[in-house]
PDBQT receptor file of N, H, CA, C and O in Angstrom, charges set to zero:
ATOM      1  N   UNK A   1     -10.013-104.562  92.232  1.00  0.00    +0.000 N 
ATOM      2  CA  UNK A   1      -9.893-103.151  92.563  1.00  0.00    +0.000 C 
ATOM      3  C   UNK A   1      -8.600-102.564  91.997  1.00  0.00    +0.000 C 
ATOM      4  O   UNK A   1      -8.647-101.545  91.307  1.00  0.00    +0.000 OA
ATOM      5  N   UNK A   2      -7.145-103.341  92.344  1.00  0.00    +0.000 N 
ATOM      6  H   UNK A   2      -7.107-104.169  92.904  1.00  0.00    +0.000 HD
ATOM      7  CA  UNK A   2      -6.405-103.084  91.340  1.00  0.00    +0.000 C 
ATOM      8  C   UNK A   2      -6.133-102.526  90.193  1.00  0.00    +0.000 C 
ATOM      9  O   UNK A   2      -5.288-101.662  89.959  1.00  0.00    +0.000 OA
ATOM     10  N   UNK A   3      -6.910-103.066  89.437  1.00  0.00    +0.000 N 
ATOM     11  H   UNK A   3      -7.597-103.768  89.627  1.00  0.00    +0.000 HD
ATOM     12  CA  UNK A   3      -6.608-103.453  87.949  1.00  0.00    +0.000 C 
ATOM     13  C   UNK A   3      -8.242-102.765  87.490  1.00  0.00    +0.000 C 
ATOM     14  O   UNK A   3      -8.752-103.347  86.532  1.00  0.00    +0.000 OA
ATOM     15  N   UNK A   4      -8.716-102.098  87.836  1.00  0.00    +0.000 N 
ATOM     16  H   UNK A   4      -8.302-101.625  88.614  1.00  0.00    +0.000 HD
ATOM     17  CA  UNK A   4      -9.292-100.891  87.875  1.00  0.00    +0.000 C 
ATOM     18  C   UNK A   4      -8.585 -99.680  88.099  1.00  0.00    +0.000 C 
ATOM     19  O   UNK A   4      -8.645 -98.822  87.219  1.00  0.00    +0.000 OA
ATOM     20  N   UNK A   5      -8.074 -99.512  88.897  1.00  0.00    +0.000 N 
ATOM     21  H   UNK A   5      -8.025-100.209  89.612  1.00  0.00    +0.000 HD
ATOM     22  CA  UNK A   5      -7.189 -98.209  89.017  1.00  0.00    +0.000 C 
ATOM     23  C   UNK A   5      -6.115 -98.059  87.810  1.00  0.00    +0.000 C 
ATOM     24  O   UNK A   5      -5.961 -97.077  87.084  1.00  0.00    +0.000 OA
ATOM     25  N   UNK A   6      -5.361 -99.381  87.784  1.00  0.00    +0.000 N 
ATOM     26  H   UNK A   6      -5.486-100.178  88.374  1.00  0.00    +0.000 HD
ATOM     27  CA  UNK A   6      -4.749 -99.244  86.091  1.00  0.00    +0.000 C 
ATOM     28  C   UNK A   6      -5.250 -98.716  84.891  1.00  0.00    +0.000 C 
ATOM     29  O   UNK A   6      -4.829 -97.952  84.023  1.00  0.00    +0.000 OA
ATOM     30  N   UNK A   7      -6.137 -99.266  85.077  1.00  0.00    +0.000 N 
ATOM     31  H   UNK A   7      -6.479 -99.886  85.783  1.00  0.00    +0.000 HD
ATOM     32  CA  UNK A   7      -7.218 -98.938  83.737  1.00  0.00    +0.000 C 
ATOM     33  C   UNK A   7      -7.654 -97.413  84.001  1.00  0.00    +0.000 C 
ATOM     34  O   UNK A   7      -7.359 -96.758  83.002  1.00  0.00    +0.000 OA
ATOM     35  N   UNK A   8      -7.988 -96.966  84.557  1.00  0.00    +0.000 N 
ATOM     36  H   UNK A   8      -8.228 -97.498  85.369  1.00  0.00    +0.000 HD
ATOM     37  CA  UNK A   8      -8.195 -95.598  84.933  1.00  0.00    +0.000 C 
ATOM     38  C   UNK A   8      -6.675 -94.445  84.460  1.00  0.00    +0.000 C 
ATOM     39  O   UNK A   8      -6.721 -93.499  83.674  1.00  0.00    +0.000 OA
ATOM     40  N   UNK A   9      -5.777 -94.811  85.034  1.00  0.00    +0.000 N 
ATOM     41  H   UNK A   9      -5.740 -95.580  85.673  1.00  0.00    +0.000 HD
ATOM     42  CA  UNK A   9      -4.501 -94.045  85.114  1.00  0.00    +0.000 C 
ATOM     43  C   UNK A   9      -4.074 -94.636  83.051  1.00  0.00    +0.000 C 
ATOM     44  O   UNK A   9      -3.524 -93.819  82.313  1.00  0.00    +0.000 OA
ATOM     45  N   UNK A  10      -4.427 -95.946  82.569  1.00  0.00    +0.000 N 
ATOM     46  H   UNK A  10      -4.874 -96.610  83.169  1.00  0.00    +0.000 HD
ATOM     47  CA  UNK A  10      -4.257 -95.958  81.695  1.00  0.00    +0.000 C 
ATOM     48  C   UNK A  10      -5.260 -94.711  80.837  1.00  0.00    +0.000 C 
ATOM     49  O   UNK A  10      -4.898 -93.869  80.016  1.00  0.00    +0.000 OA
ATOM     50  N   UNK A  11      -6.360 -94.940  81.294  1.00  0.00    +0.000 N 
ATOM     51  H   UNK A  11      -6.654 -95.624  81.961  1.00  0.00    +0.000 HD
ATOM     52  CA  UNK A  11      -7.288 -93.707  80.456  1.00  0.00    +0.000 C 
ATOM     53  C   UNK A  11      -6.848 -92.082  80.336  1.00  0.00    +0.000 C 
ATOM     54  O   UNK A  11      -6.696 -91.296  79.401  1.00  0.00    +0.000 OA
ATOM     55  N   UNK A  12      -6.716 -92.012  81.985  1.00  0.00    +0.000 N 
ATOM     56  H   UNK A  12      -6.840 -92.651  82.744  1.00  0.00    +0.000 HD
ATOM     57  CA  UNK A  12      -5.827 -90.722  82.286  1.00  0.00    +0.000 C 
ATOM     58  C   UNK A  12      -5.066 -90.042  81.010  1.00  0.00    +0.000 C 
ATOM     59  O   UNK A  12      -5.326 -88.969  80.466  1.00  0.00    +0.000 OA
ATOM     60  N   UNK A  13      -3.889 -91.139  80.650  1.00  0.00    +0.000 N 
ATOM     61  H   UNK A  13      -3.678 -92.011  81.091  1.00  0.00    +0.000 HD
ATOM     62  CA  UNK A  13      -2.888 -90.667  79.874  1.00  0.00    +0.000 C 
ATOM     63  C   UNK A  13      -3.178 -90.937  78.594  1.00  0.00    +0.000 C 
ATOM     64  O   UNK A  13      -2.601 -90.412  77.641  1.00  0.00    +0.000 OA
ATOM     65  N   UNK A  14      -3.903 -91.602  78.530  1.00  0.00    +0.000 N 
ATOM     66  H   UNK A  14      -4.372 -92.029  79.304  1.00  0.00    +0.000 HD
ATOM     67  CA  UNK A  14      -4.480 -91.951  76.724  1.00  0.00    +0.000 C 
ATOM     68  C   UNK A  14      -5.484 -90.161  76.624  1.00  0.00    +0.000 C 
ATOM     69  O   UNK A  14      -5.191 -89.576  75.581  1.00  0.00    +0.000 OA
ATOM     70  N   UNK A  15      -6.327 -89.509  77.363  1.00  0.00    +0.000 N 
ATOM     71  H   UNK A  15      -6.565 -89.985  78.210  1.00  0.00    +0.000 HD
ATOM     72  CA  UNK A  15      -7.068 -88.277  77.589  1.00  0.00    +0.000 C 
ATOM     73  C   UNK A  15      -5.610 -87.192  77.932  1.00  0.00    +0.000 C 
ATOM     74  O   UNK A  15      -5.703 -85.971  77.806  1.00  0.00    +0.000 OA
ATOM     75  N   UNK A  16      -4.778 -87.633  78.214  1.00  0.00    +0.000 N 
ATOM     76  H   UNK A  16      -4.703 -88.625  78.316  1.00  0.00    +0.000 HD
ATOM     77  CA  UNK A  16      -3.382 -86.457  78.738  1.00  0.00    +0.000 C 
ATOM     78  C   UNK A  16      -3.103 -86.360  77.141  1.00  0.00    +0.000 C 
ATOM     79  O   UNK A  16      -3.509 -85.317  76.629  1.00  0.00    +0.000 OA
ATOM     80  N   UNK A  17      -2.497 -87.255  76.314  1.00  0.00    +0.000 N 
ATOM     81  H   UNK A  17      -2.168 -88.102  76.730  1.00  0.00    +0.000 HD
ATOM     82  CA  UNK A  17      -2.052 -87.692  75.050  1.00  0.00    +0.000 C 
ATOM     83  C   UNK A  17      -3.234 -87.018  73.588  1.00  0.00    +0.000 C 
ATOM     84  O   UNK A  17      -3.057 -86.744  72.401  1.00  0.00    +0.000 OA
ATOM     85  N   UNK A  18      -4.251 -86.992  74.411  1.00  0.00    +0.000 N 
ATOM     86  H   UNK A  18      -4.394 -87.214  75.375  1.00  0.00    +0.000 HD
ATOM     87  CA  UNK A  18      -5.184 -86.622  73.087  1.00  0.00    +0.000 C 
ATOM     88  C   UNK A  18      -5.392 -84.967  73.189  1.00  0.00    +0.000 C 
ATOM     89  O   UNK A  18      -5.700 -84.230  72.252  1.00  0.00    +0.000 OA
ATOM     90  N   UNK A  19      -5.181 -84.640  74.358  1.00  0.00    +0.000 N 
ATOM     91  H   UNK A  19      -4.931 -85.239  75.119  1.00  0.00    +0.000 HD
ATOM     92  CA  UNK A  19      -5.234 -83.183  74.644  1.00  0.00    +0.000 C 
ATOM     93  C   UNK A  19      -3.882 -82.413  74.025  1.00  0.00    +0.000 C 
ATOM     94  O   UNK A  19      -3.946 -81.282  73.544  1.00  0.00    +0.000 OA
ATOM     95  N   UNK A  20      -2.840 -83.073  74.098  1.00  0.00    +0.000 N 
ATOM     96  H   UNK A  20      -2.787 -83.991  74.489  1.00  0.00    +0.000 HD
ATOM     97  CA  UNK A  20      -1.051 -82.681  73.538  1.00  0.00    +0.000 C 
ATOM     98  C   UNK A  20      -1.705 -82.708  72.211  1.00  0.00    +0.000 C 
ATOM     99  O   UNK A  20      -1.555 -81.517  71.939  1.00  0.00    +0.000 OA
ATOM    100  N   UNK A  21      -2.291 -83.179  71.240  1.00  0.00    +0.000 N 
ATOM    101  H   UNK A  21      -2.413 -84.146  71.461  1.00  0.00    +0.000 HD
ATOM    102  CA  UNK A  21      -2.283 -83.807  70.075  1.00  0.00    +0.000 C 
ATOM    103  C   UNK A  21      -3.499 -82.336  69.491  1.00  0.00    +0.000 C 
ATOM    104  O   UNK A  21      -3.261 -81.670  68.484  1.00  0.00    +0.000 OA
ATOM    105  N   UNK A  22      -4.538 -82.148  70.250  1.00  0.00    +0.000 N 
ATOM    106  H   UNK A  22      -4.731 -82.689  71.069  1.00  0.00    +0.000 HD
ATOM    107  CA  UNK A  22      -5.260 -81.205  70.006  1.00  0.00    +0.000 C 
ATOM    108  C   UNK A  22      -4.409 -79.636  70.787  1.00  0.00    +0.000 C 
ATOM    109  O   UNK A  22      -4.516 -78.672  70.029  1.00  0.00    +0.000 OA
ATOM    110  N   UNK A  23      -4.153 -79.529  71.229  1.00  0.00    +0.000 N 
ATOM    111  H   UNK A  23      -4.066 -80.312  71.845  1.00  0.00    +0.000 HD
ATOM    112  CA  UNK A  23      -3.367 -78.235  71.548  1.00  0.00    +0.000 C 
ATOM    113  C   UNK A  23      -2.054 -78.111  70.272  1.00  0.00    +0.000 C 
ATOM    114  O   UNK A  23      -1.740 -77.025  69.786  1.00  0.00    +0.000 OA
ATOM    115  N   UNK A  24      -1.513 -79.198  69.942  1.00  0.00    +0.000 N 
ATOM    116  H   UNK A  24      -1.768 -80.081  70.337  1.00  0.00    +0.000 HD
ATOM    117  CA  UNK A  24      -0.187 -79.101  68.917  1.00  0.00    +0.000 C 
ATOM    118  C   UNK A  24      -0.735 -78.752  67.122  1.00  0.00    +0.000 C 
ATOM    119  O   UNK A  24      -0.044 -78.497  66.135  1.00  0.00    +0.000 OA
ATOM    120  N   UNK A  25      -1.896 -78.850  67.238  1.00  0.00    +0.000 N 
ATOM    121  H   UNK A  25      -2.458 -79.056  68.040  1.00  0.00    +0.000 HD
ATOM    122  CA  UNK A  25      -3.037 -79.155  66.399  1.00  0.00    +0.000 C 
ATOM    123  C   UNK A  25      -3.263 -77.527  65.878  1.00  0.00    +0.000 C 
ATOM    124  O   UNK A  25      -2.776 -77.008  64.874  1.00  0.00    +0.000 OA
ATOM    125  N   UNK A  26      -4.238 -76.852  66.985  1.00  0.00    +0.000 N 
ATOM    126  H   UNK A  26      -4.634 -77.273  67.802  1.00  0.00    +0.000 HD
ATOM    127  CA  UNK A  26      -4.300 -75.750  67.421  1.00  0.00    +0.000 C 
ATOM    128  C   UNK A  26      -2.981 -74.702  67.060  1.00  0.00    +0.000 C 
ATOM    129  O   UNK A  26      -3.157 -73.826  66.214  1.00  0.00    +0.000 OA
ATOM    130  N   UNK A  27      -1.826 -74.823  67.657  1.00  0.00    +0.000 N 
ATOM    131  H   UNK A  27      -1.683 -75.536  68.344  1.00  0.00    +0.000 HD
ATOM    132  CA  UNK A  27      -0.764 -73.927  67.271  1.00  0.00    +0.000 C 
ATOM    133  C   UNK A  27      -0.136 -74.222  66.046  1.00  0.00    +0.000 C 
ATOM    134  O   UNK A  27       0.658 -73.455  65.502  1.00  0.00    +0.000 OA
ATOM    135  N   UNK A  28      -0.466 -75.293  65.611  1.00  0.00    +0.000 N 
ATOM    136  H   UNK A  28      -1.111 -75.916  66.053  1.00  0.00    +0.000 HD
ATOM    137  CA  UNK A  28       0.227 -75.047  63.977  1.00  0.00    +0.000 C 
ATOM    138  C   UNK A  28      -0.916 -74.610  63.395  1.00  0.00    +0.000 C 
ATOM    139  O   UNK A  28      -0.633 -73.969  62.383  1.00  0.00    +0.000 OA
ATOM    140  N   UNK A  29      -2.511 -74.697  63.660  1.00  0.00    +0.000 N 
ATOM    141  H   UNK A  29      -2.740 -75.217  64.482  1.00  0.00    +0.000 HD
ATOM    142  CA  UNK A  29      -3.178 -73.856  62.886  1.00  0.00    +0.000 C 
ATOM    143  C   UNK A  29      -3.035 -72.766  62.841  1.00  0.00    +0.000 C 
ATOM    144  O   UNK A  29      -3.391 -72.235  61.789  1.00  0.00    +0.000 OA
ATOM    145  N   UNK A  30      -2.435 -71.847  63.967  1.00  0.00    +0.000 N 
ATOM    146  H   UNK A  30      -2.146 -72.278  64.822  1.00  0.00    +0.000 HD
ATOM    147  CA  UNK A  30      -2.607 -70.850  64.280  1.00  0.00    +0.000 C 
ATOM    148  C   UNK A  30      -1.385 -70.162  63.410  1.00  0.00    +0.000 C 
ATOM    149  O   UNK A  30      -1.474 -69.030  62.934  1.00  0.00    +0.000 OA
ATOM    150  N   UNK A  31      -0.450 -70.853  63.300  1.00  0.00    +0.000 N 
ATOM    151  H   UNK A  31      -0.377 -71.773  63.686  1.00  0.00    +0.000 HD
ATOM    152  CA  UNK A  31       0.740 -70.529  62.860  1.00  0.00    +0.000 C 
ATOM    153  C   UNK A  31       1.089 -70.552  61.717  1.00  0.00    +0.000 C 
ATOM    154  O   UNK A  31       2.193 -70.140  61.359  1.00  0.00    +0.000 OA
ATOM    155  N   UNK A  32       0.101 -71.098  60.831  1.00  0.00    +0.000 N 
ATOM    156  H   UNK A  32      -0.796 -71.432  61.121  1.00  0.00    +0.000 HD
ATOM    157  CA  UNK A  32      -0.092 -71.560  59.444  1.00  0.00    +0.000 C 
ATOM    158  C   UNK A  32      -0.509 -70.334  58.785  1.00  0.00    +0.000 C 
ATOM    159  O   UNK A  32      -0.150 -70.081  57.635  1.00  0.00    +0.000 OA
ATOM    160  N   UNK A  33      -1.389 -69.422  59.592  1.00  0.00    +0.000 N 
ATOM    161  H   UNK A  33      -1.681 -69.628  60.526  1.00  0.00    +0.000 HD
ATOM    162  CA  UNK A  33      -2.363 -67.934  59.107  1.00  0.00    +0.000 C 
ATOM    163  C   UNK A  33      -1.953 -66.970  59.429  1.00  0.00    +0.000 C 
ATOM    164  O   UNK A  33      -2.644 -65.951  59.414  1.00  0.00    +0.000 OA
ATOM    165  N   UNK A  34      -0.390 -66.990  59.919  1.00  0.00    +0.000 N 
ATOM    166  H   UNK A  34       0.171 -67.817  59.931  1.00  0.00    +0.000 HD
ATOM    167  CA  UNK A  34       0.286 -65.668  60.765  1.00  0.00    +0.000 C 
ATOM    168  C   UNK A  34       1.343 -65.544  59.548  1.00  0.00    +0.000 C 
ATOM    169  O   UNK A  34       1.851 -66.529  59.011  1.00  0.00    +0.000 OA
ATOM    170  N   UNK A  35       1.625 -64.113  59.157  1.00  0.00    +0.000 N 
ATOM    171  H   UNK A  35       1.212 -63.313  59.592  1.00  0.00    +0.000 HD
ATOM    172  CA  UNK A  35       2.731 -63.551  58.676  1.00  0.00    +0.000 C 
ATOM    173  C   UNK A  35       4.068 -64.243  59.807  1.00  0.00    +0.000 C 
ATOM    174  O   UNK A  35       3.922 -64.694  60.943  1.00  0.00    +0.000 OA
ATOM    175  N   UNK A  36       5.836 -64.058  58.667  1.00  0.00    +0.000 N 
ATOM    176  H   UNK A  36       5.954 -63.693  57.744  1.00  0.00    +0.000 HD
ATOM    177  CA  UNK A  36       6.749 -64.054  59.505  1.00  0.00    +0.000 C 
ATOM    178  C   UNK A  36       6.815 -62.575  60.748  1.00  0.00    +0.000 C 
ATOM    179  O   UNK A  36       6.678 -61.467  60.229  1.00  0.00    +0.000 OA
ATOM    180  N   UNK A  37       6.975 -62.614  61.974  1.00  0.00    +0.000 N 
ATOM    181  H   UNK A  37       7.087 -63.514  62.395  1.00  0.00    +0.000 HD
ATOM    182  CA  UNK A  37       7.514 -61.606  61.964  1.00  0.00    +0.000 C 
ATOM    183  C   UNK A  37       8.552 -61.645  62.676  1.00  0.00    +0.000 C 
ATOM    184  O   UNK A  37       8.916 -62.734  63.118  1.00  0.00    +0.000 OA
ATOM    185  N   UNK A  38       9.316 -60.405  62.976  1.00  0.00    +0.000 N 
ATOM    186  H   UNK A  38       9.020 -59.520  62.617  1.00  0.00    +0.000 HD
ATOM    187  CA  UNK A  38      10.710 -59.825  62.982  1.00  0.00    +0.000 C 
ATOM    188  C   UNK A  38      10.705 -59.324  64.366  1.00  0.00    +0.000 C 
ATOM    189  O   UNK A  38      10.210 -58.237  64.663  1.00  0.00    +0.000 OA
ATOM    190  N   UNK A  39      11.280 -60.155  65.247  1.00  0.00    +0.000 N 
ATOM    191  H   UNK A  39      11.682 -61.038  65.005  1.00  0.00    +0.000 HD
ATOM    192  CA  UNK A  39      11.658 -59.166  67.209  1.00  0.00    +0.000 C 
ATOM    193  C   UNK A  39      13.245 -59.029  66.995  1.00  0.00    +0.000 C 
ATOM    194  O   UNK A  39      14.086 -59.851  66.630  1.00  0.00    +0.000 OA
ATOM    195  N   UNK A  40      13.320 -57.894  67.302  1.00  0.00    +0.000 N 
ATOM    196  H   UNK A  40      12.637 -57.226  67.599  1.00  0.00    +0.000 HD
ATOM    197  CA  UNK A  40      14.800 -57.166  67.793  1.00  0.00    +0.000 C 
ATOM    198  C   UNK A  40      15.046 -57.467  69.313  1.00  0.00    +0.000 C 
ATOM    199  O   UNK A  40      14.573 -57.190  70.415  1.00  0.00    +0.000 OA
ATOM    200  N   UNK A  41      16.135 -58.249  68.696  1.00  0.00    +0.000 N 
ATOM    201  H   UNK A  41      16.519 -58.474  67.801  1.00  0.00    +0.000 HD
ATOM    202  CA  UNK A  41      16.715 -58.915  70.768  1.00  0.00    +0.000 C 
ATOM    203  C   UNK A  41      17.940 -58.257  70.986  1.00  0.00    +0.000 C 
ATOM    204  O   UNK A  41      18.782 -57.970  70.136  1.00  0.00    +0.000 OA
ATOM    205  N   UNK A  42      17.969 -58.034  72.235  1.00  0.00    +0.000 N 
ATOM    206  H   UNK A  42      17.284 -58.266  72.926  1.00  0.00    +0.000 HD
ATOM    207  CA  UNK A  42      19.432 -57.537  72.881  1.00  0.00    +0.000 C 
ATOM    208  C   UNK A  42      20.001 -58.721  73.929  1.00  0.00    +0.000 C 
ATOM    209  O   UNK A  42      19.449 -59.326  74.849  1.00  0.00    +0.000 OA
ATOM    210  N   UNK A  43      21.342 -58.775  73.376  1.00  0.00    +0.000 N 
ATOM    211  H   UNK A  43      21.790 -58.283  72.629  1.00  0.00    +0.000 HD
ATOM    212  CA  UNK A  43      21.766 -60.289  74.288  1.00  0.00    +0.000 C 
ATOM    213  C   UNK A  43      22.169 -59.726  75.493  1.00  0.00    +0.000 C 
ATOM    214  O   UNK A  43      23.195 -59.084  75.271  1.00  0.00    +0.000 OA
ATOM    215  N   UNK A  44      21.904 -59.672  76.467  1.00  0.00    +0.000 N 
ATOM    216  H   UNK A  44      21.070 -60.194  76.648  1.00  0.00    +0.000 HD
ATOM    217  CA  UNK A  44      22.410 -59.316  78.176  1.00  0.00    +0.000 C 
ATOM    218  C   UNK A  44      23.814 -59.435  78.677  1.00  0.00    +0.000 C 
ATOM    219  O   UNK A  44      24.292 -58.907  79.682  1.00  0.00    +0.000 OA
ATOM    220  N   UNK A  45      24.554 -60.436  77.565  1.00  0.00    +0.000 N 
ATOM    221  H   UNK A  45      24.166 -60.864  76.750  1.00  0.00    +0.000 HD
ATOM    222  CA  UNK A  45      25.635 -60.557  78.132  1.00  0.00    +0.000 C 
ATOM    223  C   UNK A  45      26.569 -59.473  77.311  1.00  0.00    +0.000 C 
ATOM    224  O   UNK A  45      27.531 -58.839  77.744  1.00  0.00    +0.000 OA
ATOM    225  N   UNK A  46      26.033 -59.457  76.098  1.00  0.00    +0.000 N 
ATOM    226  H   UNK A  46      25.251 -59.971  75.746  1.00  0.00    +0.000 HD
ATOM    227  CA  UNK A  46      27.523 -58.821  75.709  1.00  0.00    +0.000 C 
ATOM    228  C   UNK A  46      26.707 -56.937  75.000  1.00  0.00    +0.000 C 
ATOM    229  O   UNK A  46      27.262 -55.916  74.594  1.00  0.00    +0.000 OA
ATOM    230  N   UNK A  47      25.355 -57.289  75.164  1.00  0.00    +0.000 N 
ATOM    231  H   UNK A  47      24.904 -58.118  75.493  1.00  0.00    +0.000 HD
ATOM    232  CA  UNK A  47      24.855 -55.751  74.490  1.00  0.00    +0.000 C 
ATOM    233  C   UNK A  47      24.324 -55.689  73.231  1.00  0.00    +0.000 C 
ATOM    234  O   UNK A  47      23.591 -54.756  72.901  1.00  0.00    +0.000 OA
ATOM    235  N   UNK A  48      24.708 -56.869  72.258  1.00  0.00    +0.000 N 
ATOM    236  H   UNK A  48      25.303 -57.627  72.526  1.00  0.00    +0.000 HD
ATOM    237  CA  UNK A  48      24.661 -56.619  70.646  1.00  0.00    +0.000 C 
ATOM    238  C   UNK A  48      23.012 -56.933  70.652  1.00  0.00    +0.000 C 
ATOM    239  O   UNK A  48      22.339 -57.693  71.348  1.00  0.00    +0.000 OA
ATOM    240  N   UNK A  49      22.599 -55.850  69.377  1.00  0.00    +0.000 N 
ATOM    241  H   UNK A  49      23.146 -55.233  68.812  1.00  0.00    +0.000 HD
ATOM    242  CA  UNK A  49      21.498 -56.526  68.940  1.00  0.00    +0.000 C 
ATOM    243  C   UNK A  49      21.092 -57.281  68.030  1.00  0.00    +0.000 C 
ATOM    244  O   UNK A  49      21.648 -57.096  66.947  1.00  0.00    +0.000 OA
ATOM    245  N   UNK A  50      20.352 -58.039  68.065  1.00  0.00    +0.000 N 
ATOM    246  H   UNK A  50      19.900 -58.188  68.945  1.00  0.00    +0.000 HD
ATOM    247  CA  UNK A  50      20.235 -59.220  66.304  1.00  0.00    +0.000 C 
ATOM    248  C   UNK A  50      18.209 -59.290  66.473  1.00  0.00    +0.000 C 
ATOM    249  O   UNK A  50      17.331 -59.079  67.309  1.00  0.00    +0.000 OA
ATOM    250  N   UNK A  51      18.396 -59.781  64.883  1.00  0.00    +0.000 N 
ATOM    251  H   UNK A  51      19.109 -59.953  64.204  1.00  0.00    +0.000 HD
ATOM    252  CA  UNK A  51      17.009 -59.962  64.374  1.00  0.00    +0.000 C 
ATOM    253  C   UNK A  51      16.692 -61.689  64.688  1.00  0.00    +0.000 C 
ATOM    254  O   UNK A  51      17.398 -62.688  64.550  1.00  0.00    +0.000 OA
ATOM    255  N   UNK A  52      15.249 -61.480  65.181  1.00  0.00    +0.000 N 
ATOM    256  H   UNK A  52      14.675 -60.669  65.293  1.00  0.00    +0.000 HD
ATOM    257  CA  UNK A  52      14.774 -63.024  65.520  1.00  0.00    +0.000 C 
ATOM    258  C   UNK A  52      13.432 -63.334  64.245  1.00  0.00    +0.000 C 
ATOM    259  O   UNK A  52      12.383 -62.738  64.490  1.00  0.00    +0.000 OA
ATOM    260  N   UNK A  53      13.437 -63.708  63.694  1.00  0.00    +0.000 N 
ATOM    261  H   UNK A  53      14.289 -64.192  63.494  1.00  0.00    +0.000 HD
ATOM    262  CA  UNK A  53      12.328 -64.144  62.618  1.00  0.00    +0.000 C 
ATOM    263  C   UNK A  53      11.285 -65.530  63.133  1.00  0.00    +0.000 C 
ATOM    264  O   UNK A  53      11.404 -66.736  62.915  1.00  0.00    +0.000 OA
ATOM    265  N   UNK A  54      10.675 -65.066  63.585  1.00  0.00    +0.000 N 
ATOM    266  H   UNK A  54      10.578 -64.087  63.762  1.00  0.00    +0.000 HD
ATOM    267  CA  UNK A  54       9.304 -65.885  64.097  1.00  0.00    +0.000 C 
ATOM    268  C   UNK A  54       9.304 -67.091  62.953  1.00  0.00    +0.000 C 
ATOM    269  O   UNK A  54       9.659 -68.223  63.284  1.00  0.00    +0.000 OA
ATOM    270  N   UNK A  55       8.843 -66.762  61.434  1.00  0.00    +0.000 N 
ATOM    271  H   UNK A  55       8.555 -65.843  61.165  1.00  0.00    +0.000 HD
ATOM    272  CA  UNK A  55       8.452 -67.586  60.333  1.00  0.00    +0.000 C 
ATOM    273  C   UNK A  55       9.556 -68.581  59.913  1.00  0.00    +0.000 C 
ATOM    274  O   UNK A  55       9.407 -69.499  59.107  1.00  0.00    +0.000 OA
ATOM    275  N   UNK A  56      10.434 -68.332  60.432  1.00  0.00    +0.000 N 
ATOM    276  H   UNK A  56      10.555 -67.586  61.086  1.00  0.00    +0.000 HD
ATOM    277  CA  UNK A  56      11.682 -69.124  60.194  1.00  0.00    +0.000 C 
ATOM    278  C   UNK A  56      12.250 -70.014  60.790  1.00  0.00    +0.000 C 
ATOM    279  O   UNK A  56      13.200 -70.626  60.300  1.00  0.00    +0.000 OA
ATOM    280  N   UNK A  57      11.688 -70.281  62.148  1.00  0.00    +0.000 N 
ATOM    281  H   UNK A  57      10.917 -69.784  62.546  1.00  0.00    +0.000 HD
ATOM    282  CA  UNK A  57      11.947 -71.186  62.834  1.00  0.00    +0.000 C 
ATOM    283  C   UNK A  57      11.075 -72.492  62.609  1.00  0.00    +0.000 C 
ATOM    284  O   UNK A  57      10.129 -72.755  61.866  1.00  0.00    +0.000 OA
ATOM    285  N   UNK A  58      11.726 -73.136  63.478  1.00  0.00    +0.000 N 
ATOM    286  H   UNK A  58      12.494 -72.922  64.081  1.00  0.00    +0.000 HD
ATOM    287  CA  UNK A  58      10.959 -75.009  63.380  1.00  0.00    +0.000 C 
ATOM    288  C   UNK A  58      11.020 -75.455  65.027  1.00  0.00    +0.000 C 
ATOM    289  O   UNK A  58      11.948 -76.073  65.551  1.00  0.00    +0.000 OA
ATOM    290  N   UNK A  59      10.056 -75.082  65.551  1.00  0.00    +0.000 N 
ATOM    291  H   UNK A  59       9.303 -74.580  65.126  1.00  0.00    +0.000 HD
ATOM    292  CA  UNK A  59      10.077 -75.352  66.749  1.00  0.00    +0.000 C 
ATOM    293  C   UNK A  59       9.562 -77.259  66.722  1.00  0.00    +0.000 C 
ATOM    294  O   UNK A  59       8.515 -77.597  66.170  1.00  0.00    +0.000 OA
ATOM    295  N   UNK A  60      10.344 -78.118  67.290  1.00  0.00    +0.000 N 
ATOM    296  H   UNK A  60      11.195 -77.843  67.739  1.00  0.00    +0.000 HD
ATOM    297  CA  UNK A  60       9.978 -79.287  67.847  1.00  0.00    +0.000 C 
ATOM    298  C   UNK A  60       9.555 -79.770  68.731  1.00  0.00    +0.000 C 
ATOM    299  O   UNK A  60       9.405 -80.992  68.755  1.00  0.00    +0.000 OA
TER     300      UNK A  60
């Protein structure tokens, strides 16, 4: 009974792991067919504004 439940919680995360892999999958497709674009941020602390470029980043 044990070592059934292992095996289960092992499946669990091997199905947790394949879902990360298809969702990470998904947003670089998505991200592959999108123009850069350009958000204007205001920093809260001090007021200034600066340019954020979507296409330019490397999210990990």
């Amino acid at each position: 009974m044990v070592l059934t439940f292992f095996k289960r919680e092992d499946e669990a995360l091997e199905e947790d792991h394949n879902a990360v892999q298809i969702r990470e999958a998904n947003i670089l497709g998505a991200l592959k067919g999108s123009a850069p674009q350009d958000f204007i941020l205001k920093c809260l602390d001090c007021g200034d504004r600066f340019t954020f470029t979507v296409g330019e980043q490397q999210f990990l």
